[in-house]
Amino acid sequence: MLVCVPRTHIKDRPKPHFLSRATRGGPPTLFFIHYELFIFAQRSSAKKRGKAFPSPVKCTKKSRDAKEVGYLMDLFANNFRTIAEEMNERDCQVLFSGRREGLQQRVLDAMDYMMDLTKDNKTGIVNFCLNYGSHAELTDAMRAIAGEVQNGTLAPADINEQTIESHLYRQLPPVDFMIRTSGEERISNFLLWQCAYAEFYFTPVLFPDFT
């Protein structure tokens, strides 16, 4: 699994377009969707489904400038059909991780459309992290587990790593390889649980120049 946490600038952003790079046999096949903050990789294997996480977009005034949040939401909502068709053509299932609260209704409708359109696809899984933060994900998981303990459906002694993983936003495999562009050597509250044993690659190249 490949994860990319890109950094770019709001000005001079390119128009959405798609790039792909593939290898046949041996190494995993990598498909890069060059679409602002969205990038994914798909493993080429007949037995194992490809899974990937694009970069997070956290939609709060504290974490991002309101103008940038609005730009990103407009970009997604206005072009979701193109993304959905591209994912469907590649036989990739689209998922989303993050809190739905605070997102515009048109963005939620776009998310639901993409997931419904691609729900039966088998070749790969593309998980968009939208309005996502790892602290929030773990907090929501702990809250859900605490509720089950309070209701008597889960005993504290039975809580283990699998319990926590089953309460994360999505039950996907752990991260193998994390790429961080822009020269920043941190993961910025992104997939903290999933990256416990990941390898990291930091590059000074800004996204989307890193293709």
Short mmCIF file of C-alpha atoms in Angstrom, two decimals:
data_model
loop_
_atom_site.label_atom_id
_atom_site.label_comp_id
_atom_site.label_asym_id
_atom_site.label_seq_id
_atom_site.Cartn_x
_atom_site.Cartn_y
_atom_site.Cartn_z
CA MET A 1 0.00 0.00 0.00
CA LEU A 2 1.27 3.46 -0.88
CA VAL A 3 0.25 6.61 0.96
CA CYS A 4 1.04 10.14 -0.12
CA VAL A 5 0.66 13.24 2.04
CA PRO A 6 1.25 16.04 -0.46
CA ARG A 7 1.68 19.75 0.12
CA THR A 8 1.03 22.33 -2.56
CA HIS A 9 0.05 25.97 -2.86
CA ILE A 10 -3.45 27.33 -3.50
CA LYS A 11 -2.22 29.65 -6.25
CA ASP A 12 -1.13 28.42 -9.67
CA ARG A 13 -2.84 25.08 -9.19
CA PRO A 14 -3.19 23.02 -12.35
CA LYS A 15 -6.44 22.00 -13.89
CA PRO A 16 -7.52 18.47 -12.91
CA HIS A 17 -5.95 15.79 -15.06
CA PHE A 18 -5.04 12.17 -14.69
CA LEU A 19 -1.67 10.51 -15.02
CA SER A 20 -0.89 6.84 -14.70
CA ARG A 21 2.25 4.75 -14.56
CA ALA A 22 2.14 0.97 -14.75
CA THR A 23 4.55 -1.92 -14.61
CA ARG A 24 3.80 -5.43 -15.74
CA GLY A 25 4.74 -8.33 -13.50
CA GLY A 26 6.97 -8.27 -10.45
CA PRO A 27 6.65 -4.90 -8.67
CA PRO A 28 3.23 -3.51 -7.78
CA THR A 29 1.42 -1.55 -10.44
CA LEU A 30 1.18 2.09 -9.44
CA PHE A 31 -1.55 4.36 -10.71
CA PHE A 32 -1.19 8.02 -9.76
CA ILE A 33 -4.25 10.21 -10.01
CA HIS A 34 -2.85 13.66 -10.40
CA TYR A 35 -5.86 15.51 -9.08
CA GLU A 36 -4.92 18.27 -6.65
CA LEU A 37 -4.49 16.49 -3.30
CA PHE A 38 -5.69 13.08 -4.47
CA ILE A 39 -3.18 10.33 -5.24
CA PHE A 40 -3.50 6.60 -4.99
CA ALA A 41 -1.58 3.45 -5.68
CA GLN A 42 -2.97 0.10 -6.67
CA ARG A 43 -1.19 -3.21 -6.16
CA SER A 44 -1.31 -5.52 -9.19
CA SER A 45 -2.24 -8.90 -7.78
CA ALA A 46 -4.89 -11.43 -8.70
CA LYS A 47 -5.25 -12.55 -5.11
CA LYS A 48 -4.88 -9.32 -3.12
CA ARG A 49 -6.95 -6.23 -3.66
CA GLY A 50 -5.10 -2.95 -3.96
CA LYS A 51 -5.75 -0.42 -1.24
CA ALA A 52 -4.54 3.14 -0.84
CA PHE A 53 -5.06 6.38 1.03
CA PRO A 54 -4.90 9.80 -0.62
CA SER A 55 -4.00 12.88 1.35
CA PRO A 56 -6.36 14.20 4.03
CA VAL A 57 -8.33 17.40 3.66
CA LYS A 58 -9.36 18.62 7.09
CA CYS A 59 -12.18 21.09 6.83
CA THR A 60 -11.98 23.18 9.99
CA LYS A 61 -11.21 26.86 10.41
CA LYS A 62 -8.44 26.02 12.89
CA SER A 63 -6.59 23.69 10.53
CA ARG A 64 -7.05 25.47 7.21
CA ASP A 65 -7.78 28.89 5.81
CA ALA A 66 -11.49 29.26 4.94
CA LYS A 67 -10.62 30.25 1.37
CA GLU A 68 -8.55 27.10 0.89
CA VAL A 69 -11.25 24.88 2.39
CA GLY A 70 -13.84 26.41 0.08
CA TYR A 71 -11.55 25.96 -2.91
CA LEU A 72 -10.95 22.30 -2.14
CA MET A 73 -14.62 21.57 -1.54
CA ASP A 74 -15.62 23.31 -4.77
CA LEU A 75 -12.92 21.44 -6.65
CA PHE A 76 -14.20 18.12 -5.38
CA ALA A 77 -17.92 18.75 -5.74
CA ASN A 78 -17.61 20.26 -9.22
CA ASN A 79 -15.45 17.45 -10.59
CA PHE A 80 -16.63 14.40 -8.65
CA ARG A 81 -18.29 12.83 -11.69
CA THR A 82 -14.98 12.82 -13.56
CA ILE A 83 -13.27 11.19 -10.58
CA ALA A 84 -16.07 8.65 -10.20
CA GLU A 85 -15.95 7.69 -13.88
CA GLU A 86 -12.17 7.32 -13.78
CA MET A 87 -12.33 5.09 -10.71
CA ASN A 88 -15.13 3.03 -12.23
CA GLU A 89 -13.19 2.54 -15.46
CA ARG A 90 -10.25 1.23 -13.43
CA ASP A 91 -12.60 -1.10 -11.53
CA CYS A 92 -11.67 0.59 -8.23
CA GLN A 93 -14.02 0.89 -5.30
CA VAL A 94 -14.16 4.37 -3.76
CA LEU A 95 -14.35 4.80 0.02
CA PHE A 96 -14.12 7.82 2.30
CA SER A 97 -12.59 8.22 5.74
CA GLY A 98 -13.35 11.15 8.01
CA ARG A 99 -16.19 12.91 9.74
CA ARG A 100 -19.19 13.76 7.60
CA GLU A 101 -20.24 16.51 9.99
CA GLY A 102 -19.28 19.94 8.69
CA LEU A 103 -19.16 18.98 5.02
CA GLN A 104 -21.48 20.69 2.57
CA GLN A 105 -24.48 18.65 1.45
CA ARG A 106 -23.37 18.72 -2.18
CA VAL A 107 -20.05 17.21 -1.12
CA LEU A 108 -21.84 14.50 0.87
CA ASP A 109 -24.06 13.76 -2.13
CA ALA A 110 -20.97 13.47 -4.34
CA MET A 111 -19.33 11.10 -1.87
CA ASP A 112 -22.41 8.88 -1.70
CA TYR A 113 -22.71 8.86 -5.50
CA MET A 114 -19.09 7.75 -5.93
CA MET A 115 -19.35 5.00 -3.33
CA ASP A 116 -22.59 3.67 -4.76
CA LEU A 117 -21.30 3.74 -8.35
CA THR A 118 -18.13 1.81 -7.50
CA LYS A 119 -19.34 -0.45 -4.68
CA ASP A 120 -19.05 -3.67 -6.74
CA ASN A 121 -15.59 -2.98 -8.20
CA LYS A 122 -12.91 -5.51 -7.28
CA THR A 123 -9.53 -4.50 -8.69
CA GLY A 124 -8.59 -1.87 -6.12
CA ILE A 125 -9.81 0.35 -3.31
CA VAL A 126 -9.29 4.11 -3.25
CA ASN A 127 -9.88 5.61 0.17
CA PHE A 128 -10.21 9.41 0.15
CA CYS A 129 -9.49 10.98 3.55
CA LEU A 130 -11.81 13.97 3.63
CA ASN A 131 -12.36 16.06 6.77
CA TYR A 132 -10.02 13.57 8.37
CA GLY A 133 -7.66 13.67 11.34
CA SER A 134 -6.11 10.66 13.05
CA HIS A 135 -6.74 12.07 16.54
CA ALA A 136 -10.41 12.44 15.65
CA GLU A 137 -10.50 8.90 14.22
CA LEU A 138 -9.02 7.40 17.38
CA THR A 139 -11.27 9.55 19.59
CA ASP A 140 -14.36 8.36 17.70
CA ALA A 141 -13.15 4.76 17.98
CA MET A 142 -12.60 5.06 21.74
CA ARG A 143 -16.00 6.68 22.18
CA ALA A 144 -17.69 3.84 20.30
CA ILE A 145 -15.84 1.21 22.33
CA ALA A 146 -16.69 2.97 25.59
CA GLY A 147 -20.35 2.97 24.56
CA GLU A 148 -20.29 -0.77 24.00
CA VAL A 149 -18.69 -1.30 27.41
CA GLN A 150 -21.31 0.92 29.02
CA ASN A 151 -24.10 -0.99 27.29
CA GLY A 152 -22.70 -4.29 28.49
CA THR A 153 -22.00 -5.65 25.00
CA LEU A 154 -18.23 -5.54 25.42
CA ALA A 155 -16.13 -6.45 28.46
CA PRO A 156 -13.06 -4.28 29.17
CA ALA A 157 -10.91 -7.42 29.41
CA ASP A 158 -11.87 -8.32 25.83
CA ILE A 159 -10.56 -5.08 24.32
CA ASN A 160 -7.49 -5.67 22.16
CA GLU A 161 -5.82 -4.25 19.05
CA GLN A 162 -8.38 -5.91 16.80
CA THR A 163 -11.16 -4.22 18.76
CA ILE A 164 -9.65 -0.81 18.09
CA GLU A 165 -8.98 -1.56 14.42
CA SER A 166 -12.56 -2.69 13.92
CA HIS A 167 -13.78 0.72 15.17
CA LEU A 168 -11.62 2.83 12.87
CA TYR A 169 -13.33 4.62 9.99
CA ARG A 170 -12.39 1.87 7.54
CA GLN A 171 -11.07 -1.65 8.10
CA LEU A 172 -8.16 -1.55 5.67
CA PRO A 173 -4.67 -3.08 5.92
CA PRO A 174 -1.87 -1.17 7.65
CA VAL A 175 0.27 1.23 5.65
CA ASP A 176 3.45 -0.19 4.06
CA PHE A 177 5.02 2.96 2.60
CA MET A 178 4.36 6.64 3.32
CA ILE A 179 5.52 9.41 0.99
CA ARG A 180 5.61 13.01 2.25
CA THR A 181 6.35 15.78 -0.24
CA SER A 182 7.51 19.40 0.28
CA GLY A 183 10.46 18.59 2.56
CA GLU A 184 8.41 18.46 5.75
CA GLU A 185 9.42 15.46 7.83
CA ARG A 186 6.23 14.79 9.77
CA ILE A 187 2.96 12.97 9.14
CA SER A 188 0.63 15.71 10.35
CA ASN A 189 -1.94 13.69 12.30
CA PHE A 190 -2.48 11.30 9.40
CA LEU A 191 -3.13 7.56 9.86
CA LEU A 192 -1.19 7.36 13.12
CA TRP A 193 -2.49 3.90 13.99
CA GLN A 194 -2.14 2.54 10.46
CA CYS A 195 1.43 3.84 10.02
CA ALA A 196 2.85 2.12 13.12
CA TYR A 197 5.18 -0.08 11.04
CA ALA A 198 5.30 1.92 7.82
CA GLU A 199 8.44 3.00 6.02
CA PHE A 200 8.68 6.74 5.29
CA TYR A 201 10.06 8.66 2.35
CA PHE A 202 10.43 12.44 2.55
CA THR A 203 11.14 14.46 -0.55
CA PRO A 204 11.62 18.22 -1.02
CA VAL A 205 9.61 18.11 -4.26
CA LEU A 206 6.23 19.82 -4.04
CA PHE A 207 3.09 18.04 -5.12
CA PRO A 208 1.92 17.92 -7.91
CA ASP A 209 5.44 18.00 -9.37
CA PHE A 210 6.04 14.65 -7.65
CA THR A 211 4.48 12.23 -10.15
#
